[in-house]
Amino acid sequence: GNSVTQMEGPVTLSEEAFLTINCTYTATGYPSLFWYVQYPGEGLQLLLKATKADDKGSNKGFEATYRKETTSFHLEKGSVQVSDSAVYFCALTNTGNQFYFGTGTSLTVIP
Amino acid sequence: GAVVSQHPSRVICKSGTSVKIECRSLDFQATTMFWYRQFPKQSLMLMATSNEGSKATYEQGVEKDKFLINHASLTLSTLTVTSAHPEDSSFYICSARGAGGDQETQYFGPGTRLLVL
């Protein structure tokens, strides 16, 4: 079956620290992988995506590489800002219909 | 581009009443829309998938008579929570998938927070 596992939070970092949020998956076939971000009281916003092995998705300083050999899609950012405080969801889809989300990782960045 | 709106953003209603939530794709045509429910500090749970002009497909465990979904046009889907009860209080989020080349990415609305008293 399909599932996504991401590291549990909450994660608290100081401004300008390095961020890694781990995400691993199990899937049939060749899924596309996504990171979505949810700011307080809002819906999900697409942060980045990758559709095939070794693809790197990047946006706003965040990046994640689709690693088929380790079934991972870890999110990284070299220097976080206070404005990055949010909940981050890793997700996959095989067909574009059923999305499988991780449980979300809450990030708080303190000045 | 790819903006999805929801209305209302918050609603408080009395137990036993019905509540309608609208989901609109503002700058693209959405052949498929999805409705999710999110409990506090949890992930999203897919409730149903709706295609324009046809009946919605509900996930296992979701009562189709309680959560009525209508996808009457390529830019509008509605979710009606009928005879709402306090346990229906939740954050409801819709998403839409475009009719264009990217058939995988879903664009999410800002969500509707429902509180049933």
JSON list of C-alpha atoms in Angstrom, two decimals:
[
{"chain": "A", "resi": 1, "resn": "GLY", "atom": "CA", "xyz": [0.00, 0.00, 0.00]},
{"chain": "A", "resi": 2, "resn": "ASN", "atom": "CA", "xyz": [0.85, 3.67, 0.02]},
{"chain": "A", "resi": 3, "resn": "SER", "atom": "CA", "xyz": [1.90, 5.58, 3.10]},
{"chain": "A", "resi": 4, "resn": "VAL", "atom": "CA", "xyz": [4.06, 8.48, 4.22]},
{"chain": "A", "resi": 5, "resn": "THR", "atom": "CA", "xyz": [6.01, 8.71, 7.43]},
{"chain": "A", "resi": 6, "resn": "GLN", "atom": "CA", "xyz": [7.53, 11.95, 8.57]},
{"chain": "A", "resi": 7, "resn": "MET", "atom": "CA", "xyz": [9.47, 12.89, 11.65]},
{"chain": "A", "resi": 8, "resn": "GLU", "atom": "CA", "xyz": [7.39, 13.89, 14.56]},
{"chain": "A", "resi": 9, "resn": "GLY", "atom": "CA", "xyz": [7.62, 17.36, 15.88]},
{"chain": "A", "resi": 10, "resn": "PRO", "atom": "CA", "xyz": [7.47, 19.82, 17.17]},
{"chain": "A", "resi": 11, "resn": "VAL", "atom": "CA", "xyz": [10.76, 21.17, 15.91]},
{"chain": "A", "resi": 12, "resn": "THR", "atom": "CA", "xyz": [12.13, 24.38, 17.38]},
{"chain": "A", "resi": 13, "resn": "LEU", "atom": "CA", "xyz": [15.07, 26.13, 15.77]},
{"chain": "A", "resi": 14, "resn": "SER", "atom": "CA", "xyz": [16.85, 29.42, 16.12]},
{"chain": "A", "resi": 15, "resn": "GLU", "atom": "CA", "xyz": [16.78, 31.80, 13.20]},
{"chain": "A", "resi": 16, "resn": "GLU", "atom": "CA", "xyz": [19.40, 30.99, 10.53]},
{"chain": "A", "resi": 17, "resn": "ALA", "atom": "CA", "xyz": [19.72, 27.38, 11.69]},
{"chain": "A", "resi": 18, "resn": "PHE", "atom": "CA", "xyz": [19.75, 24.47, 9.26]},
{"chain": "A", "resi": 19, "resn": "LEU", "atom": "CA", "xyz": [16.49, 22.58, 8.87]},
{"chain": "A", "resi": 20, "resn": "THR", "atom": "CA", "xyz": [15.90, 18.95, 7.99]},
{"chain": "A", "resi": 21, "resn": "ILE", "atom": "CA", "xyz": [12.49, 17.30, 8.17]},
{"chain": "A", "resi": 22, "resn": "ASN", "atom": "CA", "xyz": [12.66, 13.63, 7.33]},
{"chain": "A", "resi": 23, "resn": "CYS", "atom": "CA", "xyz": [10.08, 11.95, 5.14]},
{"chain": "A", "resi": 24, "resn": "THR", "atom": "CA", "xyz": [10.02, 8.36, 3.96]},
{"chain": "A", "resi": 25, "resn": "TYR", "atom": "CA", "xyz": [7.38, 6.61, 1.95]},
{"chain": "A", "resi": 26, "resn": "THR", "atom": "CA", "xyz": [6.06, 3.29, 0.79]},
{"chain": "A", "resi": 27, "resn": "ALA", "atom": "CA", "xyz": [4.27, 3.15, -2.51]},
{"chain": "A", "resi": 28, "resn": "THR", "atom": "CA", "xyz": [3.28, 0.97, -5.39]},
{"chain": "A", "resi": 29, "resn": "GLY", "atom": "CA", "xyz": [4.61, 2.06, -8.72]},
{"chain": "A", "resi": 30, "resn": "TYR", "atom": "CA", "xyz": [6.32, 5.40, -9.19]},
{"chain": "A", "resi": 31, "resn": "PRO", "atom": "CA", "xyz": [4.67, 8.09, -7.13]},
{"chain": "A", "resi": 32, "resn": "SER", "atom": "CA", "xyz": [5.09, 11.83, -7.26]},
{"chain": "A", "resi": 33, "resn": "LEU", "atom": "CA", "xyz": [6.21, 13.40, -4.01]},
{"chain": "A", "resi": 34, "resn": "PHE", "atom": "CA", "xyz": [5.20, 16.72, -2.51]},
{"chain": "A", "resi": 35, "resn": "TRP", "atom": "CA", "xyz": [5.85, 19.02, 0.40]},
{"chain": "A", "resi": 36, "resn": "TYR", "atom": "CA", "xyz": [2.99, 21.25, 1.49]},
{"chain": "A", "resi": 37, "resn": "VAL", "atom": "CA", "xyz": [3.14, 23.99, 4.13]},
{"chain": "A", "resi": 38, "resn": "GLN", "atom": "CA", "xyz": [0.28, 25.09, 6.35]},
{"chain": "A", "resi": 39, "resn": "TYR", "atom": "CA", "xyz": [0.47, 28.42, 8.15]},
{"chain": "A", "resi": 40, "resn": "PRO", "atom": "CA", "xyz": [-1.71, 28.90, 11.24]},
{"chain": "A", "resi": 41, "resn": "GLY", "atom": "CA", "xyz": [-5.40, 29.01, 10.43]},
{"chain": "A", "resi": 42, "resn": "GLU", "atom": "CA", "xyz": [-4.84, 28.51, 6.72]},
{"chain": "A", "resi": 43, "resn": "GLY", "atom": "CA", "xyz": [-5.07, 25.71, 4.17]},
{"chain": "A", "resi": 44, "resn": "LEU", "atom": "CA", "xyz": [-2.15, 23.92, 2.59]},
{"chain": "A", "resi": 45, "resn": "GLN", "atom": "CA", "xyz": [0.14, 25.57, 0.10]},
{"chain": "A", "resi": 46, "resn": "LEU", "atom": "CA", "xyz": [2.28, 23.63, -2.32]},
{"chain": "A", "resi": 47, "resn": "LEU", "atom": "CA", "xyz": [5.90, 24.17, -1.38]},
{"chain": "A", "resi": 48, "resn": "LEU", "atom": "CA", "xyz": [7.67, 21.90, -3.84]},
{"chain": "A", "resi": 49, "resn": "LYS", "atom": "CA", "xyz": [7.31, 18.64, -5.72]},
{"chain": "A", "resi": 50, "resn": "ALA", "atom": "CA", "xyz": [9.30, 15.99, -7.55]},
{"chain": "A", "resi": 51, "resn": "THR", "atom": "CA", "xyz": [7.88, 13.54, -10.03]},
{"chain": "A", "resi": 52, "resn": "LYS", "atom": "CA", "xyz": [10.66, 11.02, -10.59]},
{"chain": "A", "resi": 53, "resn": "ALA", "atom": "CA", "xyz": [13.73, 9.55, -8.99]},
{"chain": "A", "resi": 54, "resn": "ASP", "atom": "CA", "xyz": [16.68, 11.92, -8.46]},
{"chain": "A", "resi": 55, "resn": "ASP", "atom": "CA", "xyz": [14.52, 14.97, -9.19]},
{"chain": "A", "resi": 56, "resn": "LYS", "atom": "CA", "xyz": [15.12, 17.87, -6.83]},
{"chain": "A", "resi": 57, "resn": "GLY", "atom": "CA", "xyz": [12.22, 20.14, -5.98]},
{"chain": "A", "resi": 58, "resn": "SER", "atom": "CA", "xyz": [13.06, 23.59, -4.69]},
{"chain": "A", "resi": 59, "resn": "ASN", "atom": "CA", "xyz": [11.23, 26.75, -3.68]},
{"chain": "A", "resi": 60, "resn": "LYS", "atom": "CA", "xyz": [11.84, 29.68, -1.31]},
{"chain": "A", "resi": 61, "resn": "GLY", "atom": "CA", "xyz": [15.16, 28.22, -0.21]},
{"chain": "A", "resi": 62, "resn": "PHE", "atom": "CA", "xyz": [13.65, 24.82, 0.60]},
{"chain": "A", "resi": 63, "resn": "GLU", "atom": "CA", "xyz": [14.67, 21.76, -1.33]},
{"chain": "A", "resi": 64, "resn": "ALA", "atom": "CA", "xyz": [14.04, 18.03, -1.34]},
{"chain": "A", "resi": 65, "resn": "THR", "atom": "CA", "xyz": [15.45, 15.25, -3.49]},
{"chain": "A", "resi": 66, "resn": "TYR", "atom": "CA", "xyz": [13.45, 12.21, -4.57]},
{"chain": "A", "resi": 67, "resn": "ARG", "atom": "CA", "xyz": [15.57, 9.23, -3.45]},
{"chain": "A", "resi": 68, "resn": "LYS", "atom": "CA", "xyz": [14.14, 5.99, -4.75]},
{"chain": "A", "resi": 69, "resn": "GLU", "atom": "CA", "xyz": [16.87, 3.84, -3.24]},
{"chain": "A", "resi": 70, "resn": "THR", "atom": "CA", "xyz": [16.08, 5.04, 0.27]},
{"chain": "A", "resi": 71, "resn": "THR", "atom": "CA", "xyz": [12.40, 5.86, -0.44]},
{"chain": "A", "resi": 72, "resn": "SER", "atom": "CA", "xyz": [12.91, 9.28, 1.05]},
{"chain": "A", "resi": 73, "resn": "PHE", "atom": "CA", "xyz": [12.08, 12.90, 0.31]},
{"chain": "A", "resi": 74, "resn": "HIS", "atom": "CA", "xyz": [13.66, 14.87, 3.13]},
{"chain": "A", "resi": 75, "resn": "LEU", "atom": "CA", "xyz": [12.99, 18.61, 3.29]},
{"chain": "A", "resi": 76, "resn": "GLU", "atom": "CA", "xyz": [15.95, 20.91, 3.89]},
{"chain": "A", "resi": 77, "resn": "LYS", "atom": "CA", "xyz": [16.65, 24.59, 4.22]},
{"chain": "A", "resi": 78, "resn": "GLY", "atom": "CA", "xyz": [20.02, 26.10, 4.90]},
{"chain": "A", "resi": 79, "resn": "SER", "atom": "CA", "xyz": [18.91, 29.08, 6.98]},
{"chain": "A", "resi": 80, "resn": "VAL", "atom": "CA", "xyz": [15.42, 29.26, 8.43]},
{"chain": "A", "resi": 81, "resn": "GLN", "atom": "CA", "xyz": [13.55, 32.45, 9.21]},
{"chain": "A", "resi": 82, "resn": "VAL", "atom": "CA", "xyz": [10.85, 33.23, 11.73]},
{"chain": "A", "resi": 83, "resn": "SER", "atom": "CA", "xyz": [8.39, 33.42, 8.84]},
{"chain": "A", "resi": 84, "resn": "ASP", "atom": "CA", "xyz": [9.04, 29.73, 8.09]},
{"chain": "A", "resi": 85, "resn": "SER", "atom": "CA", "xyz": [7.19, 28.76, 11.26]},
{"chain": "A", "resi": 86, "resn": "ALA", "atom": "CA", "xyz": [4.39, 26.49, 10.08]},
{"chain": "A", "resi": 87, "resn": "VAL", "atom": "CA", "xyz": [3.35, 22.87, 9.79]},
{"chain": "A", "resi": 88, "resn": "TYR", "atom": "CA", "xyz": [4.96, 20.93, 6.95]},
{"chain": "A", "resi": 89, "resn": "PHE", "atom": "CA", "xyz": [3.30, 17.94, 5.30]},
{"chain": "A", "resi": 90, "resn": "CYS", "atom": "CA", "xyz": [4.97, 15.38, 3.10]},
{"chain": "A", "resi": 91, "resn": "ALA", "atom": "CA", "xyz": [2.64, 13.69, 0.62]},
{"chain": "A", "resi": 92, "resn": "LEU", "atom": "CA", "xyz": [2.58, 11.31, -2.30]},
{"chain": "A", "resi": 93, "resn": "THR", "atom": "CA", "xyz": [0.25, 10.42, -5.09]},
{"chain": "A", "resi": 94, "resn": "ASN", "atom": "CA", "xyz": [0.27, 7.76, -7.74]},
{"chain": "A", "resi": 95, "resn": "THR", "atom": "CA", "xyz": [-2.67, 8.92, -9.74]},
{"chain": "A", "resi": 96, "resn": "GLY", "atom": "CA", "xyz": [-3.34, 12.50, -8.76]},
{"chain": "A", "resi": 97, "resn": "ASN", "atom": "CA", "xyz": [-6.53, 11.41, -7.04]},
{"chain": "A", "resi": 98, "resn": "GLN", "atom": "CA", "xyz": [-5.64, 9.83, -3.75]},
{"chain": "A", "resi": 99, "resn": "PHE", "atom": "CA", "xyz": [-3.07, 11.86, -1.84]},
{"chain": "A", "resi": 100, "resn": "TYR", "atom": "CA", "xyz": [-1.39, 10.22, 1.09]},
{"chain": "A", "resi": 101, "resn": "PHE", "atom": "CA", "xyz": [-0.22, 12.71, 3.69]},
{"chain": "A", "resi": 102, "resn": "GLY", "atom": "CA", "xyz": [2.18, 12.36, 6.55]},
{"chain": "A", "resi": 103, "resn": "THR", "atom": "CA", "xyz": [1.05, 13.50, 9.98]},
{"chain": "A", "resi": 104, "resn": "GLY", "atom": "CA", "xyz": [2.74, 16.86, 9.64]},
{"chain": "A", "resi": 105, "resn": "THR", "atom": "CA", "xyz": [5.74, 18.39, 11.40]},
{"chain": "A", "resi": 106, "resn": "SER", "atom": "CA", "xyz": [5.34, 21.62, 13.30]},
{"chain": "A", "resi": 107, "resn": "LEU", "atom": "CA", "xyz": [8.27, 24.01, 12.97]},
{"chain": "A", "resi": 108, "resn": "THR", "atom": "CA", "xyz": [8.80, 27.00, 15.21]},
{"chain": "A", "resi": 109, "resn": "VAL", "atom": "CA", "xyz": [11.65, 29.37, 14.47]},
{"chain": "A", "resi": 110, "resn": "ILE", "atom": "CA", "xyz": [12.66, 31.71, 17.27]},
{"chain": "A", "resi": 111, "resn": "PRO", "atom": "CA", "xyz": [14.53, 34.96, 16.76]},
{"chain": "B", "resi": 1, "resn": "GLY", "atom": "CA", "xyz": [-2.31, 31.29, -10.71]},
{"chain": "B", "resi": 2, "resn": "ALA", "atom": "CA", "xyz": [-4.03, 28.18, -9.32]},
{"chain": "B", "resi": 3, "resn": "VAL", "atom": "CA", "xyz": [-5.97, 29.90, -6.57]},
{"chain": "B", "resi": 4, "resn": "VAL", "atom": "CA", "xyz": [-8.70, 28.08, -4.70]},
{"chain": "B", "resi": 5, "resn": "SER", "atom": "CA", "xyz": [-11.07, 29.90, -2.39]},
{"chain": "B", "resi": 6, "resn": "GLN", "atom": "CA", "xyz": [-13.48, 28.66, 0.24]},
{"chain": "B", "resi": 7, "resn": "HIS", "atom": "CA", "xyz": [-16.47, 30.33, 1.78]},
{"chain": "B", "resi": 8, "resn": "PRO", "atom": "CA", "xyz": [-17.16, 30.81, 4.58]},
{"chain": "B", "resi": 9, "resn": "SER", "atom": "CA", "xyz": [-13.84, 30.75, 6.38]},
{"chain": "B", "resi": 10, "resn": "ARG", "atom": "CA", "xyz": [-15.53, 30.18, 9.72]},
{"chain": "B", "resi": 11, "resn": "VAL", "atom": "CA", "xyz": [-19.03, 29.14, 10.66]},
{"chain": "B", "resi": 12, "resn": "ILE", "atom": "CA", "xyz": [-20.74, 28.49, 13.94]},
{"chain": "B", "resi": 13, "resn": "CYS", "atom": "CA", "xyz": [-24.08, 26.74, 13.89]},
{"chain": "B", "resi": 14, "resn": "LYS", "atom": "CA", "xyz": [-26.53, 25.05, 16.21]},
{"chain": "B", "resi": 15, "resn": "SER", "atom": "CA", "xyz": [-26.80, 21.30, 16.41]},
{"chain": "B", "resi": 16, "resn": "GLY", "atom": "CA", "xyz": [-29.29, 19.94, 13.90]},
{"chain": "B", "resi": 17, "resn": "THR", "atom": "CA", "xyz": [-28.85, 22.63, 11.28]},
{"chain": "B", "resi": 18, "resn": "SER", "atom": "CA", "xyz": [-27.22, 22.23, 7.88]},
{"chain": "B", "resi": 19, "resn": "VAL", "atom": "CA", "xyz": [-24.17, 24.11, 6.72]},
{"chain": "B", "resi": 20, "resn": "LYS", "atom": "CA", "xyz": [-22.99, 24.64, 3.14]},
{"chain": "B", "resi": 21, "resn": "ILE", "atom": "CA", "xyz": [-19.34, 25.25, 2.31]},
{"chain": "B", "resi": 22, "resn": "GLU", "atom": "CA", "xyz": [-18.31, 26.48, -1.12]},
{"chain": "B", "resi": 23, "resn": "CYS", "atom": "CA", "xyz": [-15.05, 25.75, -2.89]},
{"chain": "B", "resi": 24, "resn": "ARG", "atom": "CA", "xyz": [-14.12, 27.71, -5.99]},
{"chain": "B", "resi": 25, "resn": "SER", "atom": "CA", "xyz": [-11.20, 27.56, -8.38]},
{"chain": "B", "resi": 26, "resn": "LEU", "atom": "CA", "xyz": [-10.65, 31.19, -9.28]},
{"chain": "B", "resi": 27, "resn": "ASP", "atom": "CA", "xyz": [-8.32, 31.12, -12.24]},
{"chain": "B", "resi": 28, "resn": "PHE", "atom": "CA", "xyz": [-8.53, 27.63, -13.66]},
{"chain": "B", "resi": 29, "resn": "GLN", "atom": "CA", "xyz": [-11.07, 24.98, -14.46]},
{"chain": "B", "resi": 30, "resn": "ALA", "atom": "CA", "xyz": [-11.10, 22.15, -11.98]},
{"chain": "B", "resi": 31, "resn": "THR", "atom": "CA", "xyz": [-12.30, 18.87, -13.40]},
{"chain": "B", "resi": 32, "resn": "THR", "atom": "CA", "xyz": [-11.83, 17.21, -10.05]},
{"chain": "B", "resi": 33, "resn": "MET", "atom": "CA", "xyz": [-12.23, 18.60, -6.55]},
{"chain": "B", "resi": 34, "resn": "PHE", "atom": "CA", "xyz": [-11.47, 16.93, -3.27]},
{"chain": "B", "resi": 35, "resn": "TRP", "atom": "CA", "xyz": [-12.81, 17.44, 0.23]},
{"chain": "B", "resi": 36, "resn": "TYR", "atom": "CA", "xyz": [-10.67, 16.80, 3.27]},
{"chain": "B", "resi": 37, "resn": "ARG", "atom": "CA", "xyz": [-11.24, 16.96, 6.98]},
{"chain": "B", "resi": 38, "resn": "GLN", "atom": "CA", "xyz": [-8.52, 17.87, 9.41]},
{"chain": "B", "resi": 39, "resn": "PHE", "atom": "CA", "xyz": [-8.69, 17.34, 13.15]},
{"chain": "B", "resi": 40, "resn": "PRO", "atom": "CA", "xyz": [-6.51, 19.45, 15.46]},
{"chain": "B", "resi": 41, "resn": "LYS", "atom": "CA", "xyz": [-2.82, 18.65, 15.08]},
{"chain": "B", "resi": 42, "resn": "GLN", "atom": "CA", "xyz": [-3.54, 15.81, 12.70]},
{"chain": "B", "resi": 43, "resn": "SER", "atom": "CA", "xyz": [-3.11, 15.24, 9.02]},
{"chain": "B", "resi": 44, "resn": "LEU", "atom": "CA", "xyz": [-5.73, 15.60, 6.35]},
{"chain": "B", "resi": 45, "resn": "MET", "atom": "CA", "xyz": [-8.21, 12.82, 5.77]},
{"chain": "B", "resi": 46, "resn": "LEU", "atom": "CA", "xyz": [-9.75, 12.56, 2.33]},
{"chain": "B", "resi": 47, "resn": "MET", "atom": "CA", "xyz": [-13.53, 12.50, 2.57]},
{"chain": "B", "resi": 48, "resn": "ALA", "atom": "CA", "xyz": [-14.58, 12.42, -1.06]},
{"chain": "B", "resi": 49, "resn": "THR", "atom": "CA", "xyz": [-13.61, 13.09, -4.63]},
{"chain": "B", "resi": 50, "resn": "SER", "atom": "CA", "xyz": [-15.97, 14.89, -6.96]},
{"chain": "B", "resi": 51, "resn": "ASN", "atom": "CA", "xyz": [-15.85, 15.20, -10.69]},
{"chain": "B", "resi": 52, "resn": "GLU", "atom": "CA", "xyz": [-17.81, 17.89, -12.47]},
{"chain": "B", "resi": 53, "resn": "GLY", "atom": "CA", "xyz": [-21.23, 16.69, -13.47]},
{"chain": "B", "resi": 54, "resn": "SER", "atom": "CA", "xyz": [-21.09, 13.31, -11.75]},
{"chain": "B", "resi": 55, "resn": "LYS", "atom": "CA", "xyz": [-21.68, 11.86, -8.32]},
{"chain": "B", "resi": 56, "resn": "ALA", "atom": "CA", "xyz": [-18.98, 12.14, -5.72]},
{"chain": "B", "resi": 57, "resn": "THR", "atom": "CA", "xyz": [-16.93, 9.15, -4.66]},
{"chain": "B", "resi": 58, "resn": "TYR", "atom": "CA", "xyz": [-16.79, 8.85, -0.90]},
{"chain": "B", "resi": 59, "resn": "GLU", "atom": "CA", "xyz": [-14.02, 7.30, 1.15]},
{"chain": "B", "resi": 60, "resn": "GLN", "atom": "CA", "xyz": [-14.79, 4.40, 3.39]},
{"chain": "B", "resi": 61, "resn": "GLY", "atom": "CA", "xyz": [-16.46, 5.47, 6.59]},
{"chain": "B", "resi": 62, "resn": "VAL", "atom": "CA", "xyz": [-17.73, 8.81, 5.27]},
{"chain": "B", "resi": 63, "resn": "GLU", "atom": "CA", "xyz": [-21.52, 9.08, 5.31]},
{"chain": "B", "resi": 64, "resn": "LYS", "atom": "CA", "xyz": [-22.63, 10.30, 1.91]},
{"chain": "B", "resi": 65, "resn": "ASP", "atom": "CA", "xyz": [-26.08, 11.26, 3.20]},
{"chain": "B", "resi": 66, "resn": "LYS", "atom": "CA", "xyz": [-24.54, 13.43, 5.86]},
{"chain": "B", "resi": 67, "resn": "PHE", "atom": "CA", "xyz": [-21.87, 15.08, 3.73]},
{"chain": "B", "resi": 68, "resn": "LEU", "atom": "CA", "xyz": [-23.56, 16.07, 0.48]},
{"chain": "B", "resi": 69, "resn": "ILE", "atom": "CA", "xyz": [-21.23, 17.07, -2.29]},
{"chain": "B", "resi": 70, "resn": "ASN", "atom": "CA", "xyz": [-22.23, 18.85, -5.47]},
{"chain": "B", "resi": 71, "resn": "HIS", "atom": "CA", "xyz": [-19.80, 19.71, -8.28]},
{"chain": "B", "resi": 72, "resn": "ALA", "atom": "CA", "xyz": [-22.11, 21.57, -10.61]},
{"chain": "B", "resi": 73, "resn": "SER", "atom": "CA", "xyz": [-19.52, 23.45, -12.63]},
{"chain": "B", "resi": 74, "resn": "LEU", "atom": "CA", "xyz": [-15.83, 23.38, -13.44]},
{"chain": "B", "resi": 75, "resn": "THR", "atom": "CA", "xyz": [-15.16, 26.10, -10.89]},
{"chain": "B", "resi": 76, "resn": "LEU", "atom": "CA", "xyz": [-17.48, 25.29, -8.00]},
{"chain": "B", "resi": 77, "resn": "SER", "atom": "CA", "xyz": [-18.00, 22.42, -5.61]},
{"chain": "B", "resi": 78, "resn": "THR", "atom": "CA", "xyz": [-20.11, 22.54, -2.46]},
{"chain": "B", "resi": 79, "resn": "LEU", "atom": "CA", "xyz": [-20.06, 20.44, 0.68]},
{"chain": "B", "resi": 80, "resn": "THR", "atom": "CA", "xyz": [-23.22, 20.46, 2.80]},
{"chain": "B", "resi": 81, "resn": "VAL", "atom": "CA", "xyz": [-23.01, 19.08, 6.30]},
{"chain": "B", "resi": 82, "resn": "THR", "atom": "CA", "xyz": [-26.57, 18.01, 7.02]},
{"chain": "B", "resi": 83, "resn": "SER", "atom": "CA", "xyz": [-28.02, 17.90, 10.52]},
{"chain": "B", "resi": 84, "resn": "ALA", "atom": "CA", "xyz": [-24.69, 18.91, 11.97]},
{"chain": "B", "resi": 85, "resn": "HIS", "atom": "CA", "xyz": [-23.67, 17.69, 15.41]},
{"chain": "B", "resi": 86, "resn": "PRO", "atom": "CA", "xyz": [-20.81, 18.74, 17.69]},
{"chain": "B", "resi": 87, "resn": "GLU", "atom": "CA", "xyz": [-18.68, 15.81, 16.51]},
{"chain": "B", "resi": 88, "resn": "ASP", "atom": "CA", "xyz": [-18.78, 17.32, 13.01]},
{"chain": "B", "resi": 89, "resn": "SER", "atom": "CA", "xyz": [-16.82, 20.31, 14.27]},
{"chain": "B", "resi": 90, "resn": "SER", "atom": "CA", "xyz": [-13.60, 20.32, 12.32]},
{"chain": "B", "resi": 91, "resn": "PHE", "atom": "CA", "xyz": [-11.50, 22.09, 9.72]},
{"chain": "B", "resi": 92, "resn": "TYR", "atom": "CA", "xyz": [-12.73, 21.29, 6.22]},
{"chain": "B", "resi": 93, "resn": "ILE", "atom": "CA", "xyz": [-10.37, 21.84, 3.33]},
{"chain": "B", "resi": 94, "resn": "CYS", "atom": "CA", "xyz": [-11.06, 21.50, -0.36]},
{"chain": "B", "resi": 95, "resn": "SER", "atom": "CA", "xyz": [-8.57, 21.09, -3.15]},
{"chain": "B", "resi": 96, "resn": "ALA", "atom": "CA", "xyz": [-8.83, 21.21, -6.88]},
{"chain": "B", "resi": 97, "resn": "ARG", "atom": "CA", "xyz": [-6.98, 19.61, -9.73]},
{"chain": "B", "resi": 98, "resn": "GLY", "atom": "CA", "xyz": [-6.80, 21.45, -13.01]},
{"chain": "B", "resi": 99, "resn": "ALA", "atom": "CA", "xyz": [-7.80, 20.32, -16.43]},
{"chain": "B", "resi": 100, "resn": "GLY", "atom": "CA", "xyz": [-4.44, 21.22, -17.91]},
{"chain": "B", "resi": 101, "resn": "GLY", "atom": "CA", "xyz": [-1.14, 19.40, -18.21]},
{"chain": "B", "resi": 102, "resn": "ASP", "atom": "CA", "xyz": [-0.40, 18.89, -14.53]},
{"chain": "B", "resi": 103, "resn": "GLN", "atom": "CA", "xyz": [-2.83, 16.18, -13.54]},
{"chain": "B", "resi": 104, "resn": "GLU", "atom": "CA", "xyz": [-1.20, 15.46, -10.22]},
{"chain": "B", "resi": 105, "resn": "THR", "atom": "CA", "xyz": [-0.82, 18.66, -8.24]},
{"chain": "B", "resi": 106, "resn": "GLN", "atom": "CA", "xyz": [-3.73, 19.59, -6.04]},
{"chain": "B", "resi": 107, "resn": "TYR", "atom": "CA", "xyz": [-4.25, 23.21, -5.05]},
{"chain": "B", "resi": 108, "resn": "PHE", "atom": "CA", "xyz": [-5.80, 23.71, -1.66]},
{"chain": "B", "resi": 109, "resn": "GLY", "atom": "CA", "xyz": [-8.29, 26.22, -0.40]},
{"chain": "B", "resi": 110, "resn": "PRO", "atom": "CA", "xyz": [-7.71, 28.10, 2.86]},
{"chain": "B", "resi": 111, "resn": "GLY", "atom": "CA", "xyz": [-10.12, 25.89, 4.77]},
{"chain": "B", "resi": 112, "resn": "THR", "atom": "CA", "xyz": [-13.39, 26.36, 6.62]},
{"chain": "B", "resi": 113, "resn": "ARG", "atom": "CA", "xyz": [-13.54, 26.00, 10.37]},
{"chain": "B", "resi": 114, "resn": "LEU", "atom": "CA", "xyz": [-16.89, 24.59, 11.46]},
{"chain": "B", "resi": 115, "resn": "LEU", "atom": "CA", "xyz": [-18.02, 24.73, 15.06]},
{"chain": "B", "resi": 116, "resn": "VAL", "atom": "CA", "xyz": [-21.28, 23.03, 15.93]},
{"chain": "B", "resi": 117, "resn": "LEU", "atom": "CA", "xyz": [-22.74, 23.99, 19.29]}
]
